[in-house]
Coordinates of C-alpha atoms in Angstrom, one line a residue:
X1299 CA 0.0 0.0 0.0
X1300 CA 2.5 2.7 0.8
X1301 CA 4.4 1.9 -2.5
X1302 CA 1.0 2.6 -4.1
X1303 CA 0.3 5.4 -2.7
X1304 CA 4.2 6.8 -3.2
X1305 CA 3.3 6.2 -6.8
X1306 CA 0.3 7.9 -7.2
X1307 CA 2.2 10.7 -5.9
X1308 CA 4.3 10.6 -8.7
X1309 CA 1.5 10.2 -11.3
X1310 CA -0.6 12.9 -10.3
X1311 CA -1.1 16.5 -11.9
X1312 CA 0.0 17.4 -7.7
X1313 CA 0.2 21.4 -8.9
X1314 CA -2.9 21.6 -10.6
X1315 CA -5.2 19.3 -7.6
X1316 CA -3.0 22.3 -5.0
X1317 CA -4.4 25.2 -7.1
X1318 CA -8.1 23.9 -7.0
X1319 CA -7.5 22.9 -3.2
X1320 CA -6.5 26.6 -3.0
X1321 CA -9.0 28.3 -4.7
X1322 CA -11.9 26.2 -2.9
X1323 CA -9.7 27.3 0.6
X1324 CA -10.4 30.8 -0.1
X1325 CA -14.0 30.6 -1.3
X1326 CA -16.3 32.4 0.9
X1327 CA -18.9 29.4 0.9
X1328 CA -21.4 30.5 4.0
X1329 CA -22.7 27.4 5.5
X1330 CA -20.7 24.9 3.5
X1331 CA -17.5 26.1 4.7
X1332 CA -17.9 26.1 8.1
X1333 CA -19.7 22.7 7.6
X1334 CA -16.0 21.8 6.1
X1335 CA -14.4 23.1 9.0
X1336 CA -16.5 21.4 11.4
X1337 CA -15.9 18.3 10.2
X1338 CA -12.0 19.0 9.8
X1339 CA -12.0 19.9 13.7
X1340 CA -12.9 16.7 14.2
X1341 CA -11.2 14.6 12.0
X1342 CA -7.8 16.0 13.0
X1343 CA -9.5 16.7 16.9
X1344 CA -7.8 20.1 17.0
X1345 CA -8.3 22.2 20.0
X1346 CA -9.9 25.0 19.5
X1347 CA -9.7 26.5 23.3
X1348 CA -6.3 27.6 22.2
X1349 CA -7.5 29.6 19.2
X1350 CA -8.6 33.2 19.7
X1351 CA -11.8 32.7 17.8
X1352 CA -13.1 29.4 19.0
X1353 CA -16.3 29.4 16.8
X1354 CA -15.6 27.6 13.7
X1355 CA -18.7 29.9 11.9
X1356 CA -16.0 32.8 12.2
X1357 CA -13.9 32.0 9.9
X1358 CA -15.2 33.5 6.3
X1359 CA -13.2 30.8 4.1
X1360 CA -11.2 27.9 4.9
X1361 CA -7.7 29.9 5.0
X1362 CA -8.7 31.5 7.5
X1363 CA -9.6 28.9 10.1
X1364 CA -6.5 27.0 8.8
X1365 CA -4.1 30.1 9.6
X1366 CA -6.4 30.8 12.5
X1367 CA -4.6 33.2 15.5
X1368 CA -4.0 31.6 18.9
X1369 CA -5.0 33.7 21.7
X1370 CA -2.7 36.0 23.6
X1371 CA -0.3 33.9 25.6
X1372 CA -0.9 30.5 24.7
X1373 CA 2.4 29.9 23.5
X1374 CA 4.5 31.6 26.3
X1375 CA 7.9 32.8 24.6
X1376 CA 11.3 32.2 26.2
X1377 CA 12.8 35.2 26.3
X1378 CA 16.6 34.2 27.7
X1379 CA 18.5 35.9 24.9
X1380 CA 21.1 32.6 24.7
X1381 CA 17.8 30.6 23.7
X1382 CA 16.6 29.7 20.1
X1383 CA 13.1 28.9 20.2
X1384 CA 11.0 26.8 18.4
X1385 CA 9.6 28.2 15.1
X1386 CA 6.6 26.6 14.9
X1387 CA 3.8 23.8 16.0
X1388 CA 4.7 20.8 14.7
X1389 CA 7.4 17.5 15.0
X1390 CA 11.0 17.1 14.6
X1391 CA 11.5 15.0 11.5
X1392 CA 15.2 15.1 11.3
X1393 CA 17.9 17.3 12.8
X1394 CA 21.8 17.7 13.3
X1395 CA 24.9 18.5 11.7
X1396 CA 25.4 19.7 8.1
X1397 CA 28.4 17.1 7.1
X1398 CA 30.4 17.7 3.7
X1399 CA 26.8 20.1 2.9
X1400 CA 24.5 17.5 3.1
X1401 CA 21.5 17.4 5.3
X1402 CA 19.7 14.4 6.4
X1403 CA 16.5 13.8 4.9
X1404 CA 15.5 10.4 6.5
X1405 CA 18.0 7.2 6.4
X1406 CA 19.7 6.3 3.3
X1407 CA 18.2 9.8 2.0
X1408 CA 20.0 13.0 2.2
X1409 CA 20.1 16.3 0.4
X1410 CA 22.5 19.7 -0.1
X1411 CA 22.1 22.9 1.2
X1412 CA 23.1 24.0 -1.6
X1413 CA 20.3 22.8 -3.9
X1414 CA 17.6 23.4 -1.0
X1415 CA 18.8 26.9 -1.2
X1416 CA 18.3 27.4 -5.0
X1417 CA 21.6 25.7 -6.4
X1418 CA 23.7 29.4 -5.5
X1419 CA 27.1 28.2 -3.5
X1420 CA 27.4 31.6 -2.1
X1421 CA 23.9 30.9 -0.2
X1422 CA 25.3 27.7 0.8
X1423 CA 29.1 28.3 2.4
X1424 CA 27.9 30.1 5.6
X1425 CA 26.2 26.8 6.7
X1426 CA 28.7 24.1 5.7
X1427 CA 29.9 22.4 9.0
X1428 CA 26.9 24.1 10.7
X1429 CA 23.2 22.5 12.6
X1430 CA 19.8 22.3 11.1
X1431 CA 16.6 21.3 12.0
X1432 CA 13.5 19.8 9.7
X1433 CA 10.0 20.2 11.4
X1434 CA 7.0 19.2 9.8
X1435 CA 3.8 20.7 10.3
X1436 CA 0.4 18.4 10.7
X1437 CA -2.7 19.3 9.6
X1438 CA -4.0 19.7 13.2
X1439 CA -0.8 22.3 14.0
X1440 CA -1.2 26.1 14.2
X1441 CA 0.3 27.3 10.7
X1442 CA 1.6 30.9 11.3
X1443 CA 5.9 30.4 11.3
X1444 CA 7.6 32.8 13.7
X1445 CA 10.8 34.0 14.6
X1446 CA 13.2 31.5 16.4
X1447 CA 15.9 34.8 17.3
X1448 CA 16.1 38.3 16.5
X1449 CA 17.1 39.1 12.8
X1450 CA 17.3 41.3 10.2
X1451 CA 16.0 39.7 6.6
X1452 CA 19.7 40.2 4.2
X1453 CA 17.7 37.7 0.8
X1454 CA 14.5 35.9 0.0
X1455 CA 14.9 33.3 -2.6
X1456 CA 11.9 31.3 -4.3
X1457 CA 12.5 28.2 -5.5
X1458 CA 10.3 26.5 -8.4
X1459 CA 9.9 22.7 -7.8
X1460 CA 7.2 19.9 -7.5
X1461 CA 4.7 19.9 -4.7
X1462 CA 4.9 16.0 -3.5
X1463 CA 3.5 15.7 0.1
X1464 CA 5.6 16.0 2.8
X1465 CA 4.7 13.7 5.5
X1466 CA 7.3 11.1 6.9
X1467 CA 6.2 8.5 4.3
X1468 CA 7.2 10.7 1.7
X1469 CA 10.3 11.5 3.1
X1470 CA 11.3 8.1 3.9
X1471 CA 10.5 7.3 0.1
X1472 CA 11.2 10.2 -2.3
X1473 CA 14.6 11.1 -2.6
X1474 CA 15.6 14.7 -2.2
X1475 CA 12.4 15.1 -1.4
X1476 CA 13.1 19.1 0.7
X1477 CA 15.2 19.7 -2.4
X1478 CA 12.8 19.6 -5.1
X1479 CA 9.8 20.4 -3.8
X1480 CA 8.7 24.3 -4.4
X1481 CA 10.2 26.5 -1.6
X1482 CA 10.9 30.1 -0.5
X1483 CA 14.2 30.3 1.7
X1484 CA 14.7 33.7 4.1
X1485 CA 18.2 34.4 5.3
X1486 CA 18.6 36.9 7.9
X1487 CA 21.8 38.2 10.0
X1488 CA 21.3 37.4 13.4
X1489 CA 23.5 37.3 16.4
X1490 CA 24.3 33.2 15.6
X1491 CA 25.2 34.9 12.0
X1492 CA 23.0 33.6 8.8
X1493 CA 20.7 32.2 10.0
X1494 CA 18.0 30.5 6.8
X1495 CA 14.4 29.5 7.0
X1496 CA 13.1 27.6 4.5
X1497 CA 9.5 27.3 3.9
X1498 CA 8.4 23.8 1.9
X1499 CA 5.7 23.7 -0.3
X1500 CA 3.5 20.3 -0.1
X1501 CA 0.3 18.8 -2.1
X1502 CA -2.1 21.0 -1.4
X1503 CA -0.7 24.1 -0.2
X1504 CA -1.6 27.1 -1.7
X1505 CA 0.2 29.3 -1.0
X1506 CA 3.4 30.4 1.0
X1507 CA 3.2 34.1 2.6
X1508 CA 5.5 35.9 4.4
X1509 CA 4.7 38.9 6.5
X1510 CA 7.0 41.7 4.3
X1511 CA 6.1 39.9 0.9
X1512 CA 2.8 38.8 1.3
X1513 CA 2.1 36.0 -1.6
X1514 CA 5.3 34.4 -2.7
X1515 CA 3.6 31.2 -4.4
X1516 CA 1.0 31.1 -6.2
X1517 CA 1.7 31.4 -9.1
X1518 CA 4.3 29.3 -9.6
X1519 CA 7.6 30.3 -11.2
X1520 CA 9.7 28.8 -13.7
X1521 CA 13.1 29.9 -12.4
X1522 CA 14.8 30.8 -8.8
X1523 CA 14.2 34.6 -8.4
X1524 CA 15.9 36.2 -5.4
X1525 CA 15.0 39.9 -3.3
X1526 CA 17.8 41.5 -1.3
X1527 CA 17.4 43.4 1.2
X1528 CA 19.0 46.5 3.3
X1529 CA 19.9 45.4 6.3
X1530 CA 20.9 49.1 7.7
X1531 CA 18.1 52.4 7.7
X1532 CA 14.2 53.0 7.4
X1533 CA 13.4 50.0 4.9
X1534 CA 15.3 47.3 6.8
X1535 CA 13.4 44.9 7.8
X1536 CA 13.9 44.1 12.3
X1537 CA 12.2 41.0 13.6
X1538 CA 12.1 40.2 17.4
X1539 CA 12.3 36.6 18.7
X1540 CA 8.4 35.4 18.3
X1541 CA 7.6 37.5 15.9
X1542 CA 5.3 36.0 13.0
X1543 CA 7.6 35.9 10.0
X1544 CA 5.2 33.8 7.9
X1545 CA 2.9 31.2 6.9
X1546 CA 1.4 28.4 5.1
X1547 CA -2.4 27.9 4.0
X1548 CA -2.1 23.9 4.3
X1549 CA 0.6 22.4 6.6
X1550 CA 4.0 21.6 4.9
X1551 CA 7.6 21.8 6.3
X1552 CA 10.1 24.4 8.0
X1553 CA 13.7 23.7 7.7
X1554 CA 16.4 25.6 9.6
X1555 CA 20.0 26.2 9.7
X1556 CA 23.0 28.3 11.2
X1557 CA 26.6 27.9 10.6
X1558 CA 29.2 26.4 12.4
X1559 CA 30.0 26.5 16.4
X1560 CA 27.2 29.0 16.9
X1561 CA 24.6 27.2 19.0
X1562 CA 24.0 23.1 19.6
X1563 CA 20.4 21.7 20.0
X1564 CA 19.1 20.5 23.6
X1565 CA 19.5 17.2 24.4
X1566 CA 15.6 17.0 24.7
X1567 CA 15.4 17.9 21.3
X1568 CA 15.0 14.2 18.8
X1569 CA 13.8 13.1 15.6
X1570 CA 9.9 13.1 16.5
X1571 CA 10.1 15.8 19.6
X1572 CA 6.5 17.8 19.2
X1573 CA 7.1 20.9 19.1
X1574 CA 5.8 24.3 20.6
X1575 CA 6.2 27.4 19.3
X1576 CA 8.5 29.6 21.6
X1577 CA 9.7 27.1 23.8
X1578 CA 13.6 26.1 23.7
X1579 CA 15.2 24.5 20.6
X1580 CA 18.4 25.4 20.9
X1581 CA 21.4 27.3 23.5
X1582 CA 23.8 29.4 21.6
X1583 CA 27.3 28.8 21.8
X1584 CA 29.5 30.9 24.2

């Protein structure tokens, strides 16, 4: 069954079913989509109590219930300034070191930074030797990504790819999976140095957002395109530690990385570690 059904991933039109997914998402449908959402509280038993509108006959459309706020405090920030936080809801899939550029996708699979970062080697060099984390976000999860540490953005890259789902079946089965899928990457200076975020696109997600660039995807590109930023005067863009930075409309993946000898994961932290946004991830180095 699960080679079927890795198969049928390959086989189907997975941009074109995403787009529909995505326009039906944002359809304001009155009672049929909060019948929808209703019925997707309960399949995936999400807990409302923790969202600021609890109601599911709020939410106008689908994308909004999916990238629904949480209310204030629920996710309590760690504020120790030698403290990397968690980035999102969600589960550790893999994380460690960055050896000889590769990442580790799941075992016997592994990927470069280099192509998850849009094939440029100058994106790549500041992470060789250095730590990253992969944390995949359910469908039950809270969907907005925020900051892990202060930082100032320096380059957004999007990267054109595939959109095969990203759930640990997947990744266990389709090779370079992180690497080929459609992605926007954010680097930004921080006091760890580059640090990149890189959001994943997945079957049905439609769309990756980010707070300064709203809409990156859709549409889809054809090639990598890249935005630099000032990181000095009036248009640089600041973000605090917790800060939302952006999100996803359907779950998908968040991968991060630093460079070398600039902060080491807790030893709490494990391949399938849920995850909390805010809490620790990670101590940097001293």
């Amino acid at each position: 069954m699960d080679k079927f059904k890795i198969a049928m991933q390959y086989a189907m039109p997975k941009h074109g079913i995403s787009r529909l997914v995505g326009k039906l998402a944002a359809a304001e449908a009155g009672s049929v989509t909060t019948s929808l959402i209703k019925a997707f509280i309960k399949q995936y038993k999400i807990d409302m109590s923790e969202a600021l509108y609890e109601d599911p006959a709020h939410y106008k459309t689908f994308n909004e219930f999916f990238t629904r706020p949480l209310k204030p405090g629920i996710r309590p920030l760690t504020e120790d300034e030698s403290i990397i936080t968690h980035p999102v809801d969600g589960a550790i899939s893999q994380l460690g070191d960055i050896v000889d550029g590769q990442l580790i996708q799941a075992k016997g699979h592994n990927y470069s930074v280099q192509d998850l970062h849009g094939g440029d080697k100058d994106d790549a060099d500041p992470f060789m030797g250095g730590k990253f984390a992969c944390i995949y976000l359910a469908p039950k999860d809270y969907h907005r990504i925020h900051m892990p540490i202060d930082g100032t953005l320096r380059k957004m890259i999007y990267v054109p790819g595939d959109l095969f789902s990203v759930n640990p079946l997947t990744a266990k089965n389709v090779p370079n999976l992180f690497a080929r899928n459609e992605r926007v990457v954010a680097i930004f200076d921080t006091k760890v140095g580059p640090l990149a975020m890189t959001l994943v696109g997945a079957t049905i997600v439609a769309s990756i957002e980010t707070i300064w660039a709203g809409t990156v995807t859709p549409p889809a590109g054809r090639d990598v395109m890249t935005w630099n930023y000032p990181v000095e005067g009036d248009k640089a863009i600041h973000l605090k530690k917790g800060d939302e930075m952006g999100r996803f409309k359907l779950g998908s993946t968040v991968i991060l990385a630093w460079g070398k000898d600039q902060a080491d994961f807790l030893d709490s932290e494990q391949p399938e570690t849920v995850t909390r946004m805010g809490t620790p991830f990670a101590k940097i180095d001293d």
